[in-house]
C-alpha cells in the first residue's frame, strides 16, 4: 500500500461530503452565476418596491415603482461603513422593519379603500376581530380561517424575504467596496438632482423618500391620537344640554311615538350615483307618494357622517351625542361619560319608555346604559328561525315586524309615550344575498326567507365584482327603505314621528374614491305641525333630499333637533 493510498483511506467521510456540491458548481458555472444574479436582482427589486410603494390603491401604477428611493442610498452608505457582523445584524433588522412598514402601508391602502381613512396603529387593532367576523358571516368559517392563516403567513414571509434581501445586498456591497462606493455616490447625486429639479416620469417624481415620510406620518399620527384623546375628554365634558332638567327636554314631542332608525350604509351615493341612483330615486319617489296617500308628510336633508365605509357605531353615537366621534378612542370616551345622548334625553323626561331593536348585536352591549334604553332586543331575542343574509342576521322587514309585535303594538306605561331606536342591517356589505319583500302576514318566524336566501347571489361573486357590488348595493337600499316605509304606512299612527338616516357611505369601491361622507336624513310624521318645527331647516319635501339641500355635520343634529322641539339649553361647562 502506498503512502498516497494510506492517506486517502484515513480521510474522514465528512471531508469528502462537500465534493458533489463543489462539482455541481464547477460543472454548471454559467447556471450558478445566472441564478445568483437573478436572486440578487429580485432582492433589489423587492426592496425598492417596498420602499416606493404608494399608500393608496388609486395611486398604484408602473411609474410609482420606477423611482430612486433616498432610503436605499442612505442604507447602502451605512452598510458599506460597517464591519461584517454589525452589517449583517443591521441589514437583517432593517429588512424586518421595512417589512413592518410595508404591512402598515398595505393597511393604509386597505383602510383608505374601505373606510376612507388611514390605519391608526393605536386605535384600529380591535377592528381586525370585526373584520374576521364579517368574513366568516359572508364567506364561511373555512374560507375565513384559510384567509387569516394566509395573511399571517404572507406577513411573516414578507418580513423574512426582506431581511434576507437586505442582507444579500449588503454582502454584495461589501464584496465590491470600491464599485459600491462609487455607485452610492452617483445615486446620491442623481437623487439630489432629481429632487432639486423636480424631475418626473409620467407625472411621478423620480426622487422618492416615501418610506421616511411614511415613518414620520405614522409617528405623528400616534402623537396626534394621544393628544386628541386628552383633548376630547375635555370636549366631552362640555354639553349644551348637560344640566337641562327632564321637564324642559323635548316638550313638543310629549305624547308622540318617536322612532329613530339608522339604515346601514345609506349614503349620498345611493341617491346621486348614476349606477345606483335610478333605482333608489324611483323607490324614494314611490314611497313618498305612498306615505302621502296614507296621510304622512316628510322632509329630508343631508348630514356629513363622522365615518365612512364601516364602523357604523361611530355614526350612531355621533348623531346621538352631538360630538364628532370619528375613532374608537373617542367612542370609548363618550360611552364611559355622562354626556347626554338624544335617546337618553327622552328617558330623562320621565315621560317616555325607551326601547332599542338591534338585530346586528350578537353579544353583550354595555352601550345600552349610555343610550338610555330601558329595554334592548338583540339578534337572539327576536325569534328569528330563518337564514342569515351574509353579515345581516335577519331581513329588515322581519326585524320591523318583530318590533311591531313586541313593542309598537303594546301600549307604553300609563301616562307615558315611547321612544324607539332601530338599527337595520339588510343593506350591510357584501350586499349578497339580498332579502325580498314578502307579505307582512307571511313573515312568521322567518322561515319564509329560506328560499329567497338560497336563490340569491353568492357573497364571493359580488365581492369580486365592483360593478355588481354597486348594483346590488343599490338594490339593498331599495329593500331597506321599502321595508321601513311600508312598516310606517301599515302601522304608523297620527302620533308616530319617524326619523331615519344613513350611518355612513358605502365603501370606496362602491361609492367612488372621491365620494363625500354625506348621508340622507328624513323626518316623517302625520301631524304637519311637527314638521313646521323644522321649517327653517330648509329641507326638501319628501324622502329624497335635493342635491342642494342643506348639509350639516352629523354632530350638529342632536342640538338642532332638541331645540326644534322645545328643549331649553342649560350648559354644563365641564
Coordinates of C-alpha atoms in Angstrom, one line a residue:
X1 CA 0.0 0.0 0.0
X2 CA 1.4 3.3 -1.0
X3 CA 1.6 6.4 1.2
X4 CA -1.0 8.1 -1.0
X5 CA -3.4 5.2 -0.7
X6 CA -3.0 5.2 3.1
X7 CA -3.7 8.9 3.3
X8 CA -6.8 8.6 1.2
X9 CA -8.1 5.8 3.4
X10 CA -7.6 7.8 6.6
X11 CA -9.5 10.9 5.3
X12 CA -12.9 11.0 7.2
X13 CA -16.1 10.8 5.2
X14 CA -17.1 14.3 6.3
X15 CA -14.3 15.9 4.4
X16 CA -15.4 14.4 1.1
X17 CA -19.1 15.3 1.6
X18 CA -19.0 18.8 0.0
X19 CA -17.3 17.5 -3.1
X20 CA -20.6 16.8 -5.0
X21 CA -21.8 20.3 -4.4
X22 CA -18.5 21.7 -5.4
X23 CA -18.5 19.6 -8.6
X24 CA -22.1 20.9 -9.4
X25 CA -20.9 24.5 -9.1
X26 CA -17.9 23.7 -11.3
X27 CA -19.9 21.7 -13.8
X28 CA -22.6 24.4 -14.3
X29 CA -20.8 27.8 -13.6
X30 CA -23.0 29.7 -16.0
X31 CA -26.2 28.5 -14.5
X32 CA -24.9 29.2 -11.0
X33 CA -23.9 32.7 -12.0
X34 CA -27.2 33.3 -13.7
X35 CA -29.1 32.1 -10.6
X36 CA -27.0 34.3 -8.3
X37 CA -27.6 37.3 -10.5
X38 CA -31.3 36.6 -10.7
X39 CA -31.7 36.2 -7.0
X40 CA -29.8 39.5 -6.4
X41 CA -31.9 41.4 -8.9
X42 CA -35.1 40.0 -7.4
X43 CA -33.9 41.0 -3.9
X44 CA -33.1 44.5 -5.1
X45 CA -36.5 44.8 -6.8
X46 CA -38.3 43.6 -3.7
X47 CA -36.5 46.2 -1.5
X48 CA -37.1 49.1 -3.9
X49 CA -40.7 48.1 -4.4
X50 CA -41.2 48.1 -0.6
X51 CA -39.5 51.5 -0.3
X52 CA -41.6 53.3 -3.0
X53 CA -45.0 51.5 -2.8
X54 CA -47.7 54.2 -2.6
X55 CA -50.2 54.3 0.3
X56 CA -53.4 54.2 -1.7
X57 CA -54.8 51.9 -4.3
X58 CA -55.7 54.8 -6.7
X59 CA -52.1 55.8 -6.9
X60 CA -50.8 52.4 -7.9
X61 CA -49.2 52.4 -11.3
X62 CA -45.9 51.3 -13.0
X63 CA -44.4 54.8 -12.8
X64 CA -44.6 54.7 -9.0
X65 CA -42.1 51.8 -8.9
X66 CA -39.5 53.4 -11.3
X67 CA -38.2 55.8 -8.7
X68 CA -35.0 56.2 -6.8
X69 CA -35.5 55.9 -3.0
X70 CA -33.4 58.0 -0.8
X71 CA -33.6 55.3 1.9
X72 CA -31.8 52.9 -0.4
X73 CA -28.9 55.3 -1.0
X74 CA -28.5 56.1 2.7
X75 CA -28.8 52.4 3.6
X76 CA -26.1 51.4 1.1
X77 CA -23.8 54.1 2.6
X78 CA -24.4 52.8 6.2
X79 CA -23.9 49.1 5.3
X80 CA -20.6 49.9 3.4
X81 CA -19.2 51.6 6.5
X82 CA -19.9 48.6 8.9
X83 CA -17.8 45.5 9.6
X84 CA -19.2 42.2 8.7
X85 CA -21.1 41.1 11.8
X86 CA -22.7 44.5 12.6
X87 CA -23.5 44.9 8.9
X88 CA -25.4 41.6 8.8
X89 CA -27.3 42.5 12.0
X90 CA -28.2 46.0 10.8
X91 CA -29.3 44.6 7.4
X92 CA -31.5 41.9 8.9
X93 CA -33.2 44.3 11.4
X94 CA -33.6 46.9 8.6
X95 CA -35.3 44.3 6.4
X96 CA -37.7 43.3 9.1
X97 CA -38.6 46.9 9.9
X98 CA -39.1 47.6 6.2
X99 CA -41.4 44.6 6.1
X100 CA -43.4 46.1 9.1
X101 CA -43.6 49.4 7.3
X102 CA -44.8 47.7 4.1
X103 CA -47.5 45.9 6.1
X104 CA -48.6 49.3 7.6
X105 CA -48.6 50.7 4.2
X106 CA -50.8 47.9 2.9
X107 CA -53.2 48.5 5.8
X108 CA -53.3 52.2 4.9
X109 CA -54.2 51.2 1.4
X110 CA -57.0 48.8 2.6
X111 CA -58.4 51.3 5.1
X112 CA -58.5 54.1 2.5
X113 CA -60.2 51.8 0.1
X114 CA -62.8 50.6 2.5
X115 CA -63.1 53.2 5.3
X116 CA -61.8 56.3 3.5
X117 CA -59.0 56.9 6.1
X118 CA -55.6 55.7 7.1
X119 CA -54.9 52.9 9.5
X120 CA -54.3 54.1 13.1
X121 CA -51.7 51.9 14.9
X122 CA -53.0 53.0 18.3
X123 CA -56.8 52.5 17.8
X124 CA -57.6 50.2 14.9
X125 CA -56.3 46.8 16.1
X126 CA -59.7 46.0 17.6
X127 CA -61.3 46.2 14.1
X128 CA -59.5 43.0 12.9
X129 CA -61.8 41.0 15.1
X130 CA -64.8 42.7 13.4
X131 CA -63.3 42.1 10.0
X132 CA -62.8 38.4 10.8
X133 CA -66.5 38.1 11.9
X134 CA -67.6 39.8 8.8
X135 CA -65.6 37.5 6.6
X136 CA -67.0 34.4 8.4
X137 CA -70.5 35.6 8.0
X138 CA -70.0 36.4 4.4
X139 CA -67.7 33.6 3.1
X140 CA -67.9 30.9 5.8
X141 CA -65.6 29.8 8.6
X142 CA -63.4 27.6 6.5
X143 CA -62.6 30.3 4.0
X144 CA -62.1 32.8 6.8
X145 CA -59.6 30.5 8.6
X146 CA -57.7 30.0 5.4
X147 CA -57.7 33.7 4.6
X148 CA -56.4 34.6 8.1
X149 CA -53.8 31.9 8.0
X150 CA -52.7 33.1 4.5
X151 CA -52.4 36.7 5.6
X152 CA -50.3 35.8 8.7
X153 CA -48.1 33.6 6.6
X154 CA -47.7 36.3 4.0
X155 CA -46.7 38.9 6.6
X156 CA -44.1 36.6 8.1
X157 CA -42.8 35.6 4.6
X158 CA -42.6 39.3 3.6
X159 CA -40.5 40.2 6.7
X160 CA -38.2 37.2 6.2
X161 CA -37.7 37.8 2.5
X162 CA -37.0 41.5 3.0
X163 CA -34.5 40.7 5.8
X164 CA -32.7 38.1 3.6
X165 CA -32.8 40.5 0.6
X166 CA -31.2 43.4 2.5
X167 CA -28.5 41.0 4.0
X168 CA -27.7 39.7 0.5
X169 CA -27.5 43.3 -0.9
X170 CA -25.3 44.3 2.0
X171 CA -22.9 41.4 1.4
X172 CA -22.8 42.3 -2.3
X173 CA -21.7 45.8 -1.5
X174 CA -19.0 44.5 0.9
X175 CA -17.6 42.2 -1.8
X176 CA -17.2 45.2 -4.2
X177 CA -16.4 48.1 -1.9
X178 CA -14.9 50.4 -4.5
X179 CA -17.6 50.0 -7.2
X180 CA -20.3 50.1 -4.5
X181 CA -18.9 53.4 -3.0
X182 CA -18.8 55.0 -6.5
X183 CA -22.3 53.7 -7.3
X184 CA -23.7 55.0 -4.0
X185 CA -22.2 58.5 -4.6
X186 CA -23.5 58.6 -8.1
X187 CA -27.0 57.5 -6.9
X188 CA -26.9 60.2 -4.2
X189 CA -26.0 62.9 -6.7
X190 CA -28.8 61.7 -9.1
X191 CA -31.3 61.7 -6.3
X192 CA -30.4 65.3 -5.2
X193 CA -30.5 66.4 -8.9
X194 CA -33.9 64.8 -9.5
X195 CA -35.3 66.2 -6.2
X196 CA -33.9 69.8 -6.8
X197 CA -35.2 70.0 -10.4
X198 CA -38.4 68.2 -9.7
X199 CA -37.8 65.7 -12.5
X200 CA -40.8 63.4 -13.1
X201 CA -41.8 60.3 -15.0
X202 CA -45.4 60.1 -16.1
X203 CA -46.2 62.8 -13.6
X204 CA -44.4 60.9 -10.7
X205 CA -41.3 62.4 -9.1
X206 CA -38.2 60.3 -9.8
X207 CA -36.7 61.1 -6.4
X208 CA -38.5 59.3 -3.6
X209 CA -38.4 59.4 0.2
X210 CA -41.8 57.7 0.7
X211 CA -40.8 55.3 3.4
X212 CA -39.1 58.0 5.5
X213 CA -42.2 60.2 5.0
X214 CA -44.5 57.3 6.0
X215 CA -42.5 56.7 9.1
X216 CA -42.8 60.3 10.1
X217 CA -46.5 60.2 9.3
X218 CA -47.0 57.2 11.5
X219 CA -45.2 58.8 14.4
X220 CA -47.2 62.0 14.0
X221 CA -50.4 60.0 13.8
X222 CA -49.6 58.3 17.1
X223 CA -48.7 61.6 18.8
X224 CA -51.9 63.3 17.4
X225 CA -54.0 60.3 18.6
X226 CA -52.7 60.6 22.1
X227 CA -53.1 64.3 22.2
X228 CA -56.6 64.0 20.7
X229 CA -57.6 61.5 23.5
X230 CA -56.7 64.0 26.2
X231 CA -58.4 67.0 24.4
X232 CA -61.5 65.1 23.5
X233 CA -62.1 64.1 27.2
X234 CA -62.4 67.9 27.9
X235 CA -64.7 68.4 24.9
X236 CA -67.0 65.6 26.0
X237 CA -67.4 67.1 29.5
X238 CA -69.0 70.2 27.9
X239 CA -72.6 69.8 27.0
X240 CA -75.2 72.5 25.9
X241 CA -78.0 70.4 27.4
X242 CA -76.0 68.7 30.2
X243 CA -77.9 70.4 33.0
X244 CA -81.3 70.7 31.4
X245 CA -84.0 69.3 33.7
X246 CA -86.1 66.5 32.2
X247 CA -89.1 68.7 32.3
X248 CA -87.5 71.0 29.7
X249 CA -86.4 68.3 27.2
X250 CA -88.5 67.7 24.0
X251 CA -91.7 69.1 25.5
X252 CA -93.2 69.4 22.0
X253 CA -92.9 65.7 21.5
X254 CA -94.8 64.6 24.6
X255 CA -97.5 62.2 23.7
X256 CA -95.8 61.2 20.5
X257 CA -94.4 57.9 19.3
X258 CA -90.9 58.8 18.3
X259 CA -88.8 56.3 16.2
X260 CA -85.1 56.9 15.3
X261 CA -83.9 54.4 12.7
X262 CA -80.5 54.0 11.1
X263 CA -80.3 52.3 7.7
X264 CA -76.9 50.6 7.2
X265 CA -74.6 52.2 4.5
X266 CA -77.4 54.5 3.3
X267 CA -75.2 57.2 1.7
X268 CA -75.5 60.1 -0.7
X269 CA -74.1 57.9 -3.5
X270 CA -77.2 55.8 -3.4
X271 CA -79.2 58.8 -4.4
X272 CA -76.8 60.5 -6.9
X273 CA -74.5 57.9 -8.4
X274 CA -75.5 57.1 -12.0
X275 CA -75.5 53.3 -11.4
X276 CA -77.4 53.2 -8.1
X277 CA -79.5 56.4 -8.2
X278 CA -82.1 55.5 -10.8
X279 CA -83.5 52.5 -8.8
X280 CA -83.1 54.2 -5.4
X281 CA -84.6 57.5 -6.5
X282 CA -87.5 55.7 -8.1
X283 CA -88.1 53.8 -4.8
X284 CA -87.9 57.0 -2.8
X285 CA -90.4 58.8 -5.0
X286 CA -92.8 55.8 -5.0
X287 CA -92.6 55.5 -1.2
X288 CA -93.1 59.3 -0.8
X289 CA -96.3 59.1 -2.8
X290 CA -97.5 56.0 -0.8
X291 CA -96.8 57.7 2.5
X292 CA -98.6 60.9 1.3
X293 CA -101.6 58.8 0.4
X294 CA -101.6 57.4 3.9
X295 CA -101.5 60.9 5.3
X296 CA -97.8 61.3 6.1
X297 CA -95.6 64.2 5.4
X298 CA -91.8 64.1 5.0
X299 CA -88.8 66.5 4.8
X300 CA -85.2 65.4 4.0
X301 CA -81.7 66.9 4.1
X302 CA -78.0 65.8 4.4
X303 CA -75.7 65.0 7.3
X304 CA -71.9 64.6 6.9
X305 CA -71.0 61.4 8.7
X306 CA -68.1 61.0 11.1
X307 CA -67.2 57.7 9.5
X308 CA -67.1 56.1 6.0
X309 CA -67.5 52.6 4.6
X310 CA -67.8 51.0 8.1
X311 CA -67.6 51.4 11.9
X312 CA -71.3 52.2 11.9
X313 CA -71.3 52.7 15.7
X314 CA -69.3 55.9 15.2
X315 CA -72.1 57.3 13.0
X316 CA -74.8 56.2 15.5
X317 CA -73.0 57.8 18.5
X318 CA -72.1 61.0 16.6
X319 CA -75.8 61.6 15.8
X320 CA -77.0 60.9 19.3
X321 CA -74.2 62.6 21.2
X322 CA -73.7 65.9 19.3
X323 CA -70.0 65.1 19.4
X324 CA -67.7 64.3 16.4
X325 CA -66.9 60.7 17.2
X326 CA -64.5 59.7 14.4
X327 CA -62.4 57.0 16.0
X328 CA -62.6 54.2 18.5
X329 CA -60.9 56.1 21.3
X330 CA -63.4 58.9 21.1
X331 CA -66.2 56.3 21.1
X332 CA -64.9 54.6 24.3
X333 CA -64.5 58.0 25.9
X334 CA -68.1 59.0 25.2
X335 CA -69.6 55.6 26.2
X336 CA -67.9 56.0 29.6
X337 CA -69.1 59.5 30.1
X338 CA -72.4 61.1 31.2
X339 CA -72.7 63.2 28.1
X340 CA -76.4 63.4 27.2
X341 CA -77.4 61.3 24.3
X342 CA -80.5 62.2 22.3
X343 CA -82.2 58.9 23.2
X344 CA -81.3 59.4 26.9
X345 CA -82.9 62.9 26.7
X346 CA -86.3 61.2 26.1
X347 CA -85.7 58.8 29.0
X348 CA -84.7 61.7 31.3
X349 CA -88.0 63.4 30.8
X350 CA -89.7 60.6 32.7
X351 CA -92.5 60.8 30.0
X352 CA -91.2 58.1 27.6
X353 CA -90.5 54.4 27.7
X354 CA -87.3 53.8 25.7
X355 CA -86.5 50.7 23.7
X356 CA -83.9 49.5 21.2
X357 CA -84.2 46.9 18.4
X358 CA -80.7 45.8 17.4
X359 CA -80.6 42.8 15.0
X360 CA -76.9 43.4 14.5
X361 CA -76.0 43.0 18.2
X362 CA -74.8 39.4 18.8
X363 CA -73.0 39.8 22.1
X364 CA -73.2 41.9 25.3
X365 CA -73.9 45.6 24.6
X366 CA -73.0 47.8 27.6
X367 CA -73.6 50.9 25.5
X368 CA -77.3 50.4 26.4
X369 CA -76.8 52.4 29.5
X370 CA -75.3 55.4 27.7
X371 CA -78.1 55.4 25.1
X372 CA -80.6 55.4 27.9
X373 CA -82.6 52.4 26.7
X374 CA -84.8 50.7 29.2
X375 CA -85.0 47.5 27.0
X376 CA -83.0 46.2 24.1
X377 CA -83.8 43.4 21.8
X378 CA -80.7 41.8 20.2
X379 CA -80.3 39.3 17.4
X380 CA -81.2 36.4 19.6
X381 CA -84.3 37.9 21.2
X382 CA -86.4 38.4 18.1
X383 CA -87.4 34.8 17.5
X384 CA -85.9 34.5 14.0
X385 CA -85.6 31.0 12.6
X386 CA -84.7 31.9 9.0
X387 CA -81.3 32.1 7.3
X388 CA -78.7 34.8 7.8
X389 CA -78.1 37.1 4.8
X390 CA -74.3 37.2 4.9
X391 CA -73.5 39.5 7.8
X392 CA -77.1 40.6 8.4
X393 CA -78.7 38.3 11.0
X394 CA -82.2 38.8 9.6
X395 CA -84.1 40.8 7.0
X396 CA -85.2 44.3 7.9
X397 CA -88.8 43.5 7.2
X398 CA -88.7 40.7 9.8
X399 CA -87.0 43.0 12.4
X400 CA -89.6 45.7 11.8
X401 CA -92.5 43.2 12.2
X402 CA -91.0 41.9 15.4
X403 CA -90.7 45.5 16.6
X404 CA -94.3 45.9 15.8
X405 CA -95.4 42.8 17.6
X406 CA -93.1 43.0 20.7
X407 CA -93.1 46.8 21.2
X408 CA -95.0 49.1 18.9
X409 CA -98.4 47.4 19.2
X410 CA -98.1 47.3 23.0
X411 CA -99.2 50.4 24.9
X412 CA -96.5 52.1 26.9
X413 CA -96.7 52.5 30.6
X414 CA -99.7 54.6 31.8
X415 CA -99.3 58.2 31.1
X416 CA -96.1 57.8 29.1
X417 CA -95.1 57.8 25.4
X418 CA -92.4 55.8 23.7
X419 CA -89.1 56.5 22.0
X420 CA -87.5 53.7 20.0
X421 CA -84.1 53.2 18.4
X422 CA -83.9 50.8 15.5
X423 CA -80.7 49.8 13.6
X424 CA -81.5 48.0 10.4
X425 CA -78.8 45.7 8.8
X426 CA -80.0 44.3 5.4
X427 CA -78.0 46.9 3.4
X428 CA -74.7 45.9 5.1
X429 CA -72.0 44.8 2.7
X430 CA -71.4 42.5 0.9
X431 CA -75.0 43.0 -0.4
X432 CA -75.4 39.4 -1.3
X433 CA -77.8 37.7 -1.0
X434 CA -80.4 40.4 -0.6
X435 CA -83.8 39.7 1.0
X436 CA -87.0 40.4 -0.9
X437 CA -90.3 41.8 0.4
X438 CA -92.9 39.2 1.3
X439 CA -96.5 39.6 2.6
X440 CA -96.4 41.1 6.1
X441 CA -98.8 38.4 7.3
X442 CA -96.5 35.6 5.9
X443 CA -93.4 36.5 7.9
X444 CA -93.9 34.1 10.8
X445 CA -90.6 33.0 12.3
X446 CA -88.6 34.0 9.2
X447 CA -88.5 30.5 7.7
X448 CA -90.2 32.0 4.6
X449 CA -86.8 33.6 3.7
X450 CA -85.0 30.3 3.2
X451 CA -85.9 30.0 -0.4
X452 CA -85.1 33.7 -1.0
X453 CA -81.7 33.4 0.6
X454 CA -80.8 30.2 -1.3
X455 CA -81.8 31.7 -4.7
X456 CA -79.8 34.9 -4.1
X457 CA -76.4 35.9 -5.2
X458 CA -73.3 34.4 -3.5
X459 CA -71.3 36.9 -1.5
X460 CA -68.0 35.9 -3.0
X461 CA -69.3 36.6 -6.5
X462 CA -70.5 40.1 -5.6
X463 CA -67.4 41.0 -3.6
X464 CA -65.1 40.2 -6.5
X465 CA -67.1 42.4 -9.0
X466 CA -67.1 46.2 -8.4
X467 CA -69.9 46.8 -10.9
X468 CA -72.0 44.0 -9.4
X469 CA -71.4 45.4 -5.9
X470 CA -72.7 48.8 -6.9
X471 CA -75.8 47.4 -8.5
X472 CA -76.6 45.1 -5.5
X473 CA -75.8 47.9 -3.0
X474 CA -78.5 50.0 -4.7
X475 CA -81.0 47.1 -4.5
X476 CA -80.3 46.6 -0.8
X477 CA -81.0 50.3 -0.1
X478 CA -84.3 50.0 -2.1
X479 CA -85.2 47.0 0.0
X480 CA -84.4 48.7 3.4
X481 CA -86.2 51.9 2.5
X482 CA -89.2 50.0 1.2
X483 CA -89.4 47.8 4.3
X484 CA -89.2 50.7 6.7
X485 CA -91.7 52.9 4.9
X486 CA -94.2 50.1 4.3
X487 CA -94.0 49.4 8.1
X488 CA -94.8 53.1 8.7
X489 CA -97.6 53.1 6.1
X490 CA -99.1 49.9 7.7
X491 CA -98.6 50.6 11.4
X492 CA -97.9 54.3 11.8
X493 CA -100.5 56.4 13.7
X494 CA -101.3 60.1 14.0
X495 CA -98.7 60.3 16.8
X496 CA -95.9 58.5 15.0
X497 CA -92.7 60.5 14.3
X498 CA -90.1 58.6 12.2
X499 CA -86.6 59.9 11.9
X500 CA -84.4 57.8 9.7
X501 CA -80.9 58.3 8.2
X502 CA -77.9 56.5 7.0
X503 CA -74.9 55.9 9.3
X504 CA -72.2 56.3 6.5
X505 CA -71.5 56.0 2.8
X506 CA -70.7 52.5 1.4
X507 CA -67.0 51.5 0.8
X508 CA -65.0 53.5 -1.8
X509 CA -65.1 50.6 -4.2
X510 CA -68.9 51.3 -4.4
X511 CA -69.2 55.0 -3.7
X512 CA -66.1 56.1 -5.6
X513 CA -62.6 57.2 -4.4
X514 CA -63.7 60.8 -4.1
X515 CA -67.2 60.5 -2.7
X516 CA -68.4 62.8 0.0
X517 CA -69.3 61.5 3.5
X518 CA -72.9 62.7 3.3
X519 CA -75.9 60.6 4.2
X520 CA -79.6 61.3 3.7
X521 CA -81.8 62.1 6.8
X522 CA -85.6 62.3 6.8
X523 CA -88.3 63.2 9.3
X524 CA -91.8 61.8 8.6
X525 CA -95.0 62.5 10.5
X526 CA -98.8 62.6 10.0
X527 CA -99.1 65.8 12.0
X528 CA -97.9 68.6 9.7
X529 CA -97.4 70.9 12.8
X530 CA -94.5 68.6 13.8
X531 CA -92.7 69.4 10.5
X532 CA -93.4 73.1 11.0
X533 CA -91.0 73.0 13.8
X534 CA -88.2 72.4 11.3
X535 CA -89.4 74.7 8.6
X536 CA -86.4 77.0 9.0
X537 CA -84.1 74.0 8.3
X538 CA -85.0 74.4 4.6
X539 CA -85.1 70.7 4.0
X540 CA -86.6 69.2 0.8
X541 CA -90.2 67.9 0.9
X542 CA -90.4 64.1 0.5
X543 CA -88.0 61.3 1.2
X544 CA -85.4 62.4 -1.4
X545 CA -83.2 65.4 -0.4
X546 CA -82.4 67.7 -3.3
X547 CA -78.8 67.9 -4.4
X548 CA -78.5 71.5 -2.9
X549 CA -80.4 70.7 0.3
X550 CA -78.6 71.9 3.4
X551 CA -75.6 69.8 4.6
X552 CA -74.8 69.7 8.3
X553 CA -72.2 67.9 10.2
X554 CA -73.8 64.8 11.8
X555 CA -72.7 66.0 15.2
X556 CA -74.9 69.1 14.9
X557 CA -78.1 67.1 14.6
X558 CA -78.7 66.4 18.3
X559 CA -78.7 70.1 19.4
X560 CA -80.8 71.2 16.4
X561 CA -83.4 68.5 17.0
X562 CA -83.6 69.2 20.7
X563 CA -84.0 73.0 20.1
X564 CA -86.5 72.5 17.3
X565 CA -88.8 70.5 19.7
X566 CA -88.7 72.9 22.5
X567 CA -85.7 71.8 24.7
X568 CA -84.1 74.5 26.8
X569 CA -80.3 74.6 26.8
X570 CA -78.7 74.5 30.3
X571 CA -75.0 74.1 29.6
X572 CA -72.6 72.1 31.6
X573 CA -69.1 73.5 31.1
X574 CA -67.0 70.6 32.2

